[in-house]
Short mmCIF file of C-alpha atoms in Angstrom, two decimals:
data_model
loop_
_atom_site.label_atom_id
_atom_site.label_comp_id
_atom_site.label_asym_id
_atom_site.label_seq_id
_atom_site.Cartn_x
_atom_site.Cartn_y
_atom_site.Cartn_z
CA MET A 1 -0.01 0.02 0.02
CA GLY A 2 2.62 2.51 1.06
CA LEU A 3 4.76 1.96 -2.04
CA TRP A 4 2.54 3.25 -4.84
CA LYS A 5 0.58 5.53 -2.59
CA GLY A 6 3.70 7.37 -1.52
CA VAL A 7 6.71 7.00 -3.64
CA ARG A 8 5.56 7.16 -7.27
CA PRO A 9 2.78 9.77 -6.73
CA ALA A 10 5.30 11.95 -4.87
CA ALA A 11 8.17 11.48 -7.36
CA LYS A 12 6.00 11.64 -10.49
CA GLY A 13 3.47 14.25 -9.39
CA TRP A 14 0.50 11.91 -9.38
CA GLN A 15 -2.96 12.79 -8.24
CA LEU A 16 -4.33 10.89 -5.11
CA HIS A 17 -8.04 10.79 -4.72
CA GLN A 18 -10.34 8.91 -2.25
CA LEU A 19 -13.79 7.49 -2.76
CA ASP A 20 -16.29 5.88 -0.46
CA VAL A 21 -18.96 3.47 -1.71
CA ASN A 22 -22.37 4.33 -0.12
CA ASN A 23 -23.49 0.68 -0.23
CA ALA A 24 -20.77 -1.84 0.47
CA PHE A 25 -20.72 -4.63 -2.04
CA LEU A 26 -19.68 -8.19 -1.21
CA HIS A 27 -19.69 -9.73 -4.71
CA GLY A 28 -18.60 -8.43 -8.09
CA ASP A 29 -16.16 -8.85 -10.94
CA LEU A 30 -12.88 -6.97 -10.64
CA HIS A 31 -11.09 -6.38 -13.95
CA GLU A 32 -7.57 -5.46 -12.92
CA GLU A 33 -6.09 -4.66 -16.31
CA GLY A 34 -7.39 -2.38 -19.01
CA SER A 35 -6.06 -0.64 -22.15
CA GLY A 36 -4.99 2.79 -23.01
CA ASN A 37 -2.02 5.20 -22.59
CA SER A 38 -2.82 6.19 -19.01
CA PHE A 39 -1.95 4.13 -15.92
CA VAL A 40 -4.37 4.29 -12.89
CA ALA A 41 -3.83 2.37 -9.68
CA LEU A 42 -6.71 1.52 -7.45
CA LEU A 43 -6.59 0.40 -3.86
CA VAL A 44 -9.89 -1.12 -2.66
CA TYR A 45 -10.60 -2.07 1.00
CA VAL A 46 -14.21 -3.01 1.47
CA ASP A 47 -16.02 0.23 0.56
CA ASP A 48 -13.05 2.57 0.54
CA VAL A 49 -11.24 3.29 -2.71
CA ILE A 50 -8.01 5.22 -3.51
CA LEU A 51 -7.25 6.31 -7.05
CA ALA A 52 -3.71 7.23 -8.11
CA SER A 53 -2.69 8.51 -11.58
CA SER A 54 -0.99 11.33 -13.40
CA ASP A 55 -4.08 11.69 -15.67
CA ARG A 56 -6.74 13.81 -13.95
CA ASP A 57 -9.26 13.18 -16.77
CA GLN A 58 -8.84 9.45 -16.47
CA ILE A 59 -9.49 9.64 -12.74
CA GLN A 60 -12.66 11.51 -13.35
CA GLN A 61 -13.84 9.05 -15.89
CA ILE A 62 -13.37 6.19 -13.39
CA LYS A 63 -15.21 8.19 -10.77
CA ASP A 64 -18.16 8.65 -13.11
CA HIS A 65 -18.15 5.01 -14.04
CA LEU A 66 -18.06 3.85 -10.40
CA HIS A 67 -20.70 6.36 -9.34
CA SER A 68 -23.09 5.12 -12.05
CA THR A 69 -22.62 1.50 -10.83
CA PHE A 70 -22.22 1.70 -7.00
CA GLN A 71 -23.24 5.27 -5.97
CA ILE A 72 -19.96 6.55 -4.57
CA LYS A 73 -19.09 9.51 -2.48
CA ASP A 74 -16.18 11.54 -3.84
CA LEU A 75 -13.98 12.58 -0.89
CA GLY A 76 -11.55 14.48 -3.03
CA ASN A 77 -7.83 14.44 -2.38
CA LEU A 78 -6.56 11.75 -0.13
CA ARG A 79 -6.28 12.90 3.49
CA PHE A 80 -7.39 10.07 5.79
CA PHE A 81 -7.46 6.27 5.16
CA LEU A 82 -7.73 3.44 7.68
CA GLY A 83 -6.18 5.51 10.49
CA LEU A 84 -3.51 6.88 8.24
CA GLU A 85 -3.25 10.70 7.82
CA VAL A 86 -1.86 11.89 4.46
CA ALA A 87 -0.56 15.41 3.94
CA ARG A 88 0.91 16.70 0.60
CA THR A 89 3.07 19.62 -0.15
CA GLN A 90 5.41 20.58 -2.98
CA LYS A 91 8.24 18.78 -1.05
CA GLY A 92 6.45 15.43 -1.01
CA ILE A 93 3.90 13.31 0.84
CA ALA A 94 3.91 12.71 4.65
CA VAL A 95 2.00 9.88 6.23
CA ASN A 96 1.42 9.42 9.92
CA GLN A 97 -1.09 8.07 12.42
CA ARG A 98 -1.40 11.06 14.80
CA LYS A 99 -5.03 10.62 15.61
CA TYR A 100 -4.67 6.86 16.05
CA ALA A 101 -1.72 7.39 18.43
CA LEU A 102 -3.57 9.97 20.52
CA ASP A 103 -6.64 7.80 20.71
CA LEU A 104 -4.54 4.87 21.93
CA LEU A 105 -2.84 7.06 24.53
CA LYS A 106 -6.18 8.32 25.74
CA GLU A 107 -7.61 4.79 25.83
CA THR A 108 -4.67 3.43 27.87
CA GLY A 109 -4.48 6.36 30.18
CA PHE A 110 -1.04 7.45 28.97
CA LEU A 111 -2.12 10.81 27.41
CA SER A 112 -0.61 12.76 30.30
CA SER A 113 2.25 10.44 30.99
CA LYS A 114 5.87 11.55 31.01
CA PRO A 115 7.48 10.98 27.55
CA VAL A 116 10.67 9.15 26.92
CA ARG A 117 13.14 9.43 24.07
CA THR A 118 13.63 5.69 23.19
CA PRO A 119 11.10 2.85 22.80
CA MET A 120 13.24 0.45 24.76
CA ILE A 121 16.09 0.57 27.31
CA GLN A 122 19.18 -0.30 25.30
CA THR A 123 20.54 -2.77 27.92
CA SER A 124 17.15 -4.39 28.48
CA LYS A 125 17.07 -8.17 27.69
CA LEU A 126 13.52 -9.54 28.06
CA SER A 127 12.80 -13.24 28.49
CA GLN A 128 9.88 -15.41 29.26
CA ASP A 129 11.08 -15.80 32.90
CA THR A 130 11.48 -12.11 33.74
CA GLY A 131 8.75 -10.57 35.91
CA THR A 132 5.53 -11.88 37.47
CA PRO A 133 3.00 -13.58 35.11
CA LEU A 134 -0.14 -11.50 34.48
CA GLU A 135 -3.40 -12.88 35.75
CA GLU A 136 -5.14 -11.77 32.55
CA ASN A 137 -3.27 -11.55 29.25
CA SER A 138 -5.99 -10.13 27.04
CA GLN A 139 -5.09 -6.55 27.96
CA TYR A 140 -1.45 -7.12 26.89
CA ARG A 141 -2.51 -8.81 23.72
CA ARG A 142 -4.78 -5.96 22.67
CA LEU A 143 -2.15 -3.37 23.43
CA ILE A 144 0.52 -5.12 21.35
CA GLY A 145 -1.93 -5.63 18.50
CA LYS A 146 -2.73 -1.92 18.45
CA LEU A 147 0.89 -1.01 18.67
CA LEU A 148 1.71 -3.42 15.89
CA TYR A 149 -0.71 -1.50 13.57
CA MET A 150 1.29 1.62 14.19
CA THR A 151 4.39 0.08 12.69
CA ILE A 152 2.79 0.86 9.35
CA THR A 153 4.21 4.30 9.69
CA ARG A 154 6.53 3.95 12.59
CA PRO A 155 9.61 1.83 11.76
CA ASP A 156 11.26 3.20 14.93
CA ILE A 157 9.07 0.96 17.18
CA CYS A 158 9.26 -2.08 14.88
CA PHE A 159 12.10 -3.86 16.76
CA ALA A 160 10.48 -3.14 20.21
CA ILE A 161 7.15 -4.58 19.10
CA GLN A 162 8.85 -7.67 17.64
CA GLN A 163 10.44 -8.24 20.95
CA LEU A 164 7.21 -7.95 22.95
CA SER A 165 5.20 -10.01 20.44
CA GLN A 166 7.13 -13.06 21.54
CA PHE A 167 5.39 -13.13 24.94
CA LEU A 168 1.69 -12.97 23.87
CA ASP A 169 1.06 -16.46 25.38
CA LYS A 170 2.30 -15.76 28.88
CA PRO A 171 3.12 -12.03 29.39
CA THR A 172 4.59 -10.80 32.65
CA THR A 173 4.68 -7.50 34.53
CA ASP A 174 8.04 -6.77 32.95
CA HIS A 175 6.71 -7.20 29.44
CA LEU A 176 3.73 -4.99 30.23
CA GLN A 177 6.02 -2.38 31.59
CA ALA A 178 8.06 -2.51 28.45
CA ALA A 179 4.94 -2.00 26.36
CA HIS A 180 3.97 0.98 28.53
CA ARG A 181 7.37 2.49 27.76
CA ILE A 182 6.60 2.31 24.05
CA LEU A 183 3.37 4.27 24.78
CA ARG A 184 5.47 6.91 26.51
CA TYR A 185 7.77 7.03 23.58
CA VAL A 186 4.77 7.51 21.20
CA LYS A 187 3.63 10.33 23.55
CA ASN A 188 6.92 12.07 22.81
CA SER A 189 6.10 12.46 19.12
CA PRO A 190 2.60 11.20 18.18
CA SER A 191 2.77 12.77 14.77
CA LYS A 192 6.00 11.06 13.66
CA GLY A 193 5.62 9.05 10.49
CA ILE A 194 7.17 8.47 7.06
CA PHE A 195 7.90 10.93 4.26
CA PHE A 196 8.04 10.34 0.50
CA PRO A 197 10.03 13.22 -1.07
CA ALA A 198 8.84 14.60 -4.41
CA ASN A 199 12.44 14.71 -5.83
CA SER A 200 13.18 11.12 -4.99
CA SER A 201 14.91 8.86 -7.54
CA LEU A 202 13.64 5.35 -8.35
CA LYS A 203 16.74 3.32 -7.40
CA LEU A 204 16.02 0.44 -5.11
CA ARG A 205 18.48 -0.10 -2.19
CA GLY A 206 18.28 -2.49 0.71
CA PHE A 207 20.18 -2.66 4.04
CA ALA A 208 20.31 -5.93 6.06
CA ASP A 209 21.70 -6.70 9.51
CA SER A 210 21.33 -9.10 12.33
CA ASP A 211 21.72 -9.48 16.07
CA TRP A 212 23.39 -12.84 16.71
CA ALA A 213 21.84 -15.09 19.36
CA ALA A 214 19.76 -12.10 20.66
CA CYS A 215 16.94 -14.15 22.13
CA ILE A 216 17.81 -15.26 25.70
CA ASP A 217 15.30 -18.07 25.64
CA THR A 218 16.08 -19.67 22.30
CA ARG A 219 19.40 -18.15 21.31
CA ARG A 220 17.95 -17.39 17.92
CA SER A 221 19.13 -14.32 16.04
CA VAL A 222 17.13 -11.34 14.97
CA THR A 223 17.02 -10.17 11.40
CA GLY A 224 16.46 -6.55 10.46
CA PHE A 225 16.26 -4.91 7.06
CA CYS A 226 14.95 -1.72 5.45
CA MET A 227 14.32 -0.93 1.85
CA PHE A 228 14.55 2.44 0.17
CA LEU A 229 13.24 3.58 -3.25
CA GLY A 230 15.36 6.60 -3.88
CA GLU A 231 15.32 8.59 -0.56
CA ALA A 232 11.99 7.11 0.51
CA LEU A 233 11.70 4.23 3.06
CA ILE A 234 9.20 1.76 1.61
CA SER A 235 9.67 -1.52 3.51
CA TRP A 236 11.13 -2.64 6.84
CA LYS A 237 11.13 -5.70 9.11
CA SER A 238 12.44 -7.00 12.36
CA LYS A 239 12.00 -10.73 12.76
CA LYS A 240 13.45 -13.54 14.82
CA GLN A 241 15.15 -16.17 12.70
CA GLY A 242 13.59 -19.59 12.38
CA THR A 243 16.67 -21.58 13.40
CA ILE A 244 19.73 -21.12 15.55
CA SER A 245 22.82 -19.70 13.82
CA ARG A 246 26.15 -21.28 14.78
CA SER A 247 28.10 -18.09 13.96
CA SER A 248 27.52 -14.43 13.53
CA SER A 249 28.40 -14.78 9.87
CA GLU A 250 25.63 -17.29 9.37
CA ALA A 251 23.13 -14.94 11.11
CA GLU A 252 24.24 -12.11 8.82
CA TYR A 253 23.99 -14.32 5.86
CA LYS A 254 20.36 -15.34 6.72
CA ALA A 255 19.57 -11.69 7.05
CA MET A 256 20.90 -11.00 3.59
CA ALA A 257 18.86 -13.92 2.18
CA LEU A 258 15.56 -12.62 3.68
CA ALA A 259 16.35 -9.05 2.41
CA ALA A 260 17.09 -10.57 -1.01
CA CYS A 261 13.68 -12.13 -1.06
CA GLU A 262 12.15 -8.78 -0.10
CA ILE A 263 13.98 -7.01 -2.86
CA GLN A 264 12.83 -9.66 -5.43
CA TRP A 265 9.12 -9.12 -4.36
CA LEU A 266 9.47 -5.32 -4.53
CA ILE A 267 10.94 -5.59 -8.03
CA TYR A 268 7.90 -7.71 -9.09
CA LEU A 269 5.54 -5.12 -7.49
CA LEU A 270 7.25 -2.24 -9.25
CA GLU A 271 6.99 -3.99 -12.60
CA THR A 272 3.26 -4.60 -11.99
CA LEU A 273 2.81 -0.89 -11.28
CA GLU A 274 4.82 -0.03 -14.39
CA VAL A 275 7.55 1.67 -12.43
CA LYS A 276 10.90 1.59 -14.22
CA MET A 277 13.78 1.24 -11.78
CA GLU A 278 17.03 3.25 -12.16
CA GLY A 279 19.73 0.61 -12.51
CA LEU A 280 20.04 -2.64 -10.57
CA ALA A 281 18.86 -3.14 -7.00
CA VAL A 282 21.63 -2.94 -4.42
CA LEU A 283 21.84 -4.81 -1.18
CA TYR A 284 24.20 -3.52 1.67
CA SER A 285 25.63 -5.53 4.57
CA ASP A 286 28.36 -4.67 7.07
CA SER A 287 29.50 -8.28 7.40
CA LYS A 288 32.54 -9.08 5.23
CA SER A 289 32.30 -12.74 6.01
CA ALA A 290 28.63 -12.95 4.96
CA ILE A 291 29.38 -11.11 1.75
CA ALA A 292 32.20 -13.57 1.09
CA ILE A 293 29.81 -16.54 1.57
CA ALA A 294 27.35 -15.02 -0.81
CA GLU A 295 29.96 -14.32 -3.49
CA ASN A 296 31.63 -17.82 -3.15
CA PRO A 297 29.78 -20.49 -5.25
CA VAL A 298 31.64 -23.31 -3.50
CA PHE A 299 30.06 -25.07 -0.57
CA HIS A 300 32.68 -25.80 2.06
CA GLU A 301 32.71 -27.10 5.59
CA ARG A 302 31.99 -23.77 7.21
CA THR A 303 28.78 -23.13 5.25
CA LYS A 304 27.29 -26.48 4.05
CA HIS A 305 25.15 -26.74 7.19
CA ILE A 306 23.31 -23.56 6.32
CA GLU A 307 19.85 -24.18 4.89
CA ILE A 308 19.58 -24.46 1.13
CA ASP A 309 17.05 -21.70 0.89
CA CYS A 310 19.48 -19.15 2.33
CA HIS A 311 21.80 -19.71 -0.67
CA LEU A 312 19.20 -18.12 -3.02
CA ILE A 313 21.14 -14.85 -2.58
CA ARG A 314 23.90 -16.36 -4.71
CA GLU A 315 21.45 -16.89 -7.50
CA LYS A 316 20.34 -13.27 -7.25
CA LEU A 317 23.94 -12.05 -7.36
#
């Protein structure tokens, strides 16, 4: 959603319009492709529709056609969609969840809390055994779910939410306290979000990293990556790896493999949206040993135990 809604409309000067269907429809035929010289992208969620195109006349024709079929309400330029607030200037498009954040702070009683500057304490290492088990875990689960939705525009809390999501089954007082710290961090800047600059290029770059044996309970590593299209951040993830890595090099290599899969998916998506990339996609890593493994086509004793699917990065290279 964020990719075509932000980067290409911002970089290419596209129009963004929002529609609402008066009577939600459950059945119907969706013809995804048409013919003509103009390209129009539609995002449909139940009865909410977003139109994106550089051709204003084409947008109006689609509005007229939809109105004759479904009785739509034209909401004009895109400003608010599923809790996301969209603001556009000559410099680009900004997307945040300010109202959603303030509503969450009010609901949880943290609207007047003392703000903090970081979502987590850097030296904090949470585990399933720290703290006293909560008598009722539904409150913790609801809070983490609502914070998870905020990661759509808040990559700065992505790692912290990933950490706390591991304890949904049996949360403790320490886990709840850590979740409350995230609320206090959000209170510090509820309007923070992501920005798609209007002068951005269309070169795809990815950055991958890992935290070796970060999980105290399982000793599994954590993968982190972020993807940029030009100067715009379009994709990010923090995820615990599925298996234990026997070395930091292996953990870094697995992170590169996951990032390579994300790059491949983004390339397919860009092609579908008729976005022509500038040059080849580039993946960055700060691990010389992991880069050496990726560039070496020979399986040797130090790497043959790594899962076969991780070696897909060699094919991409």
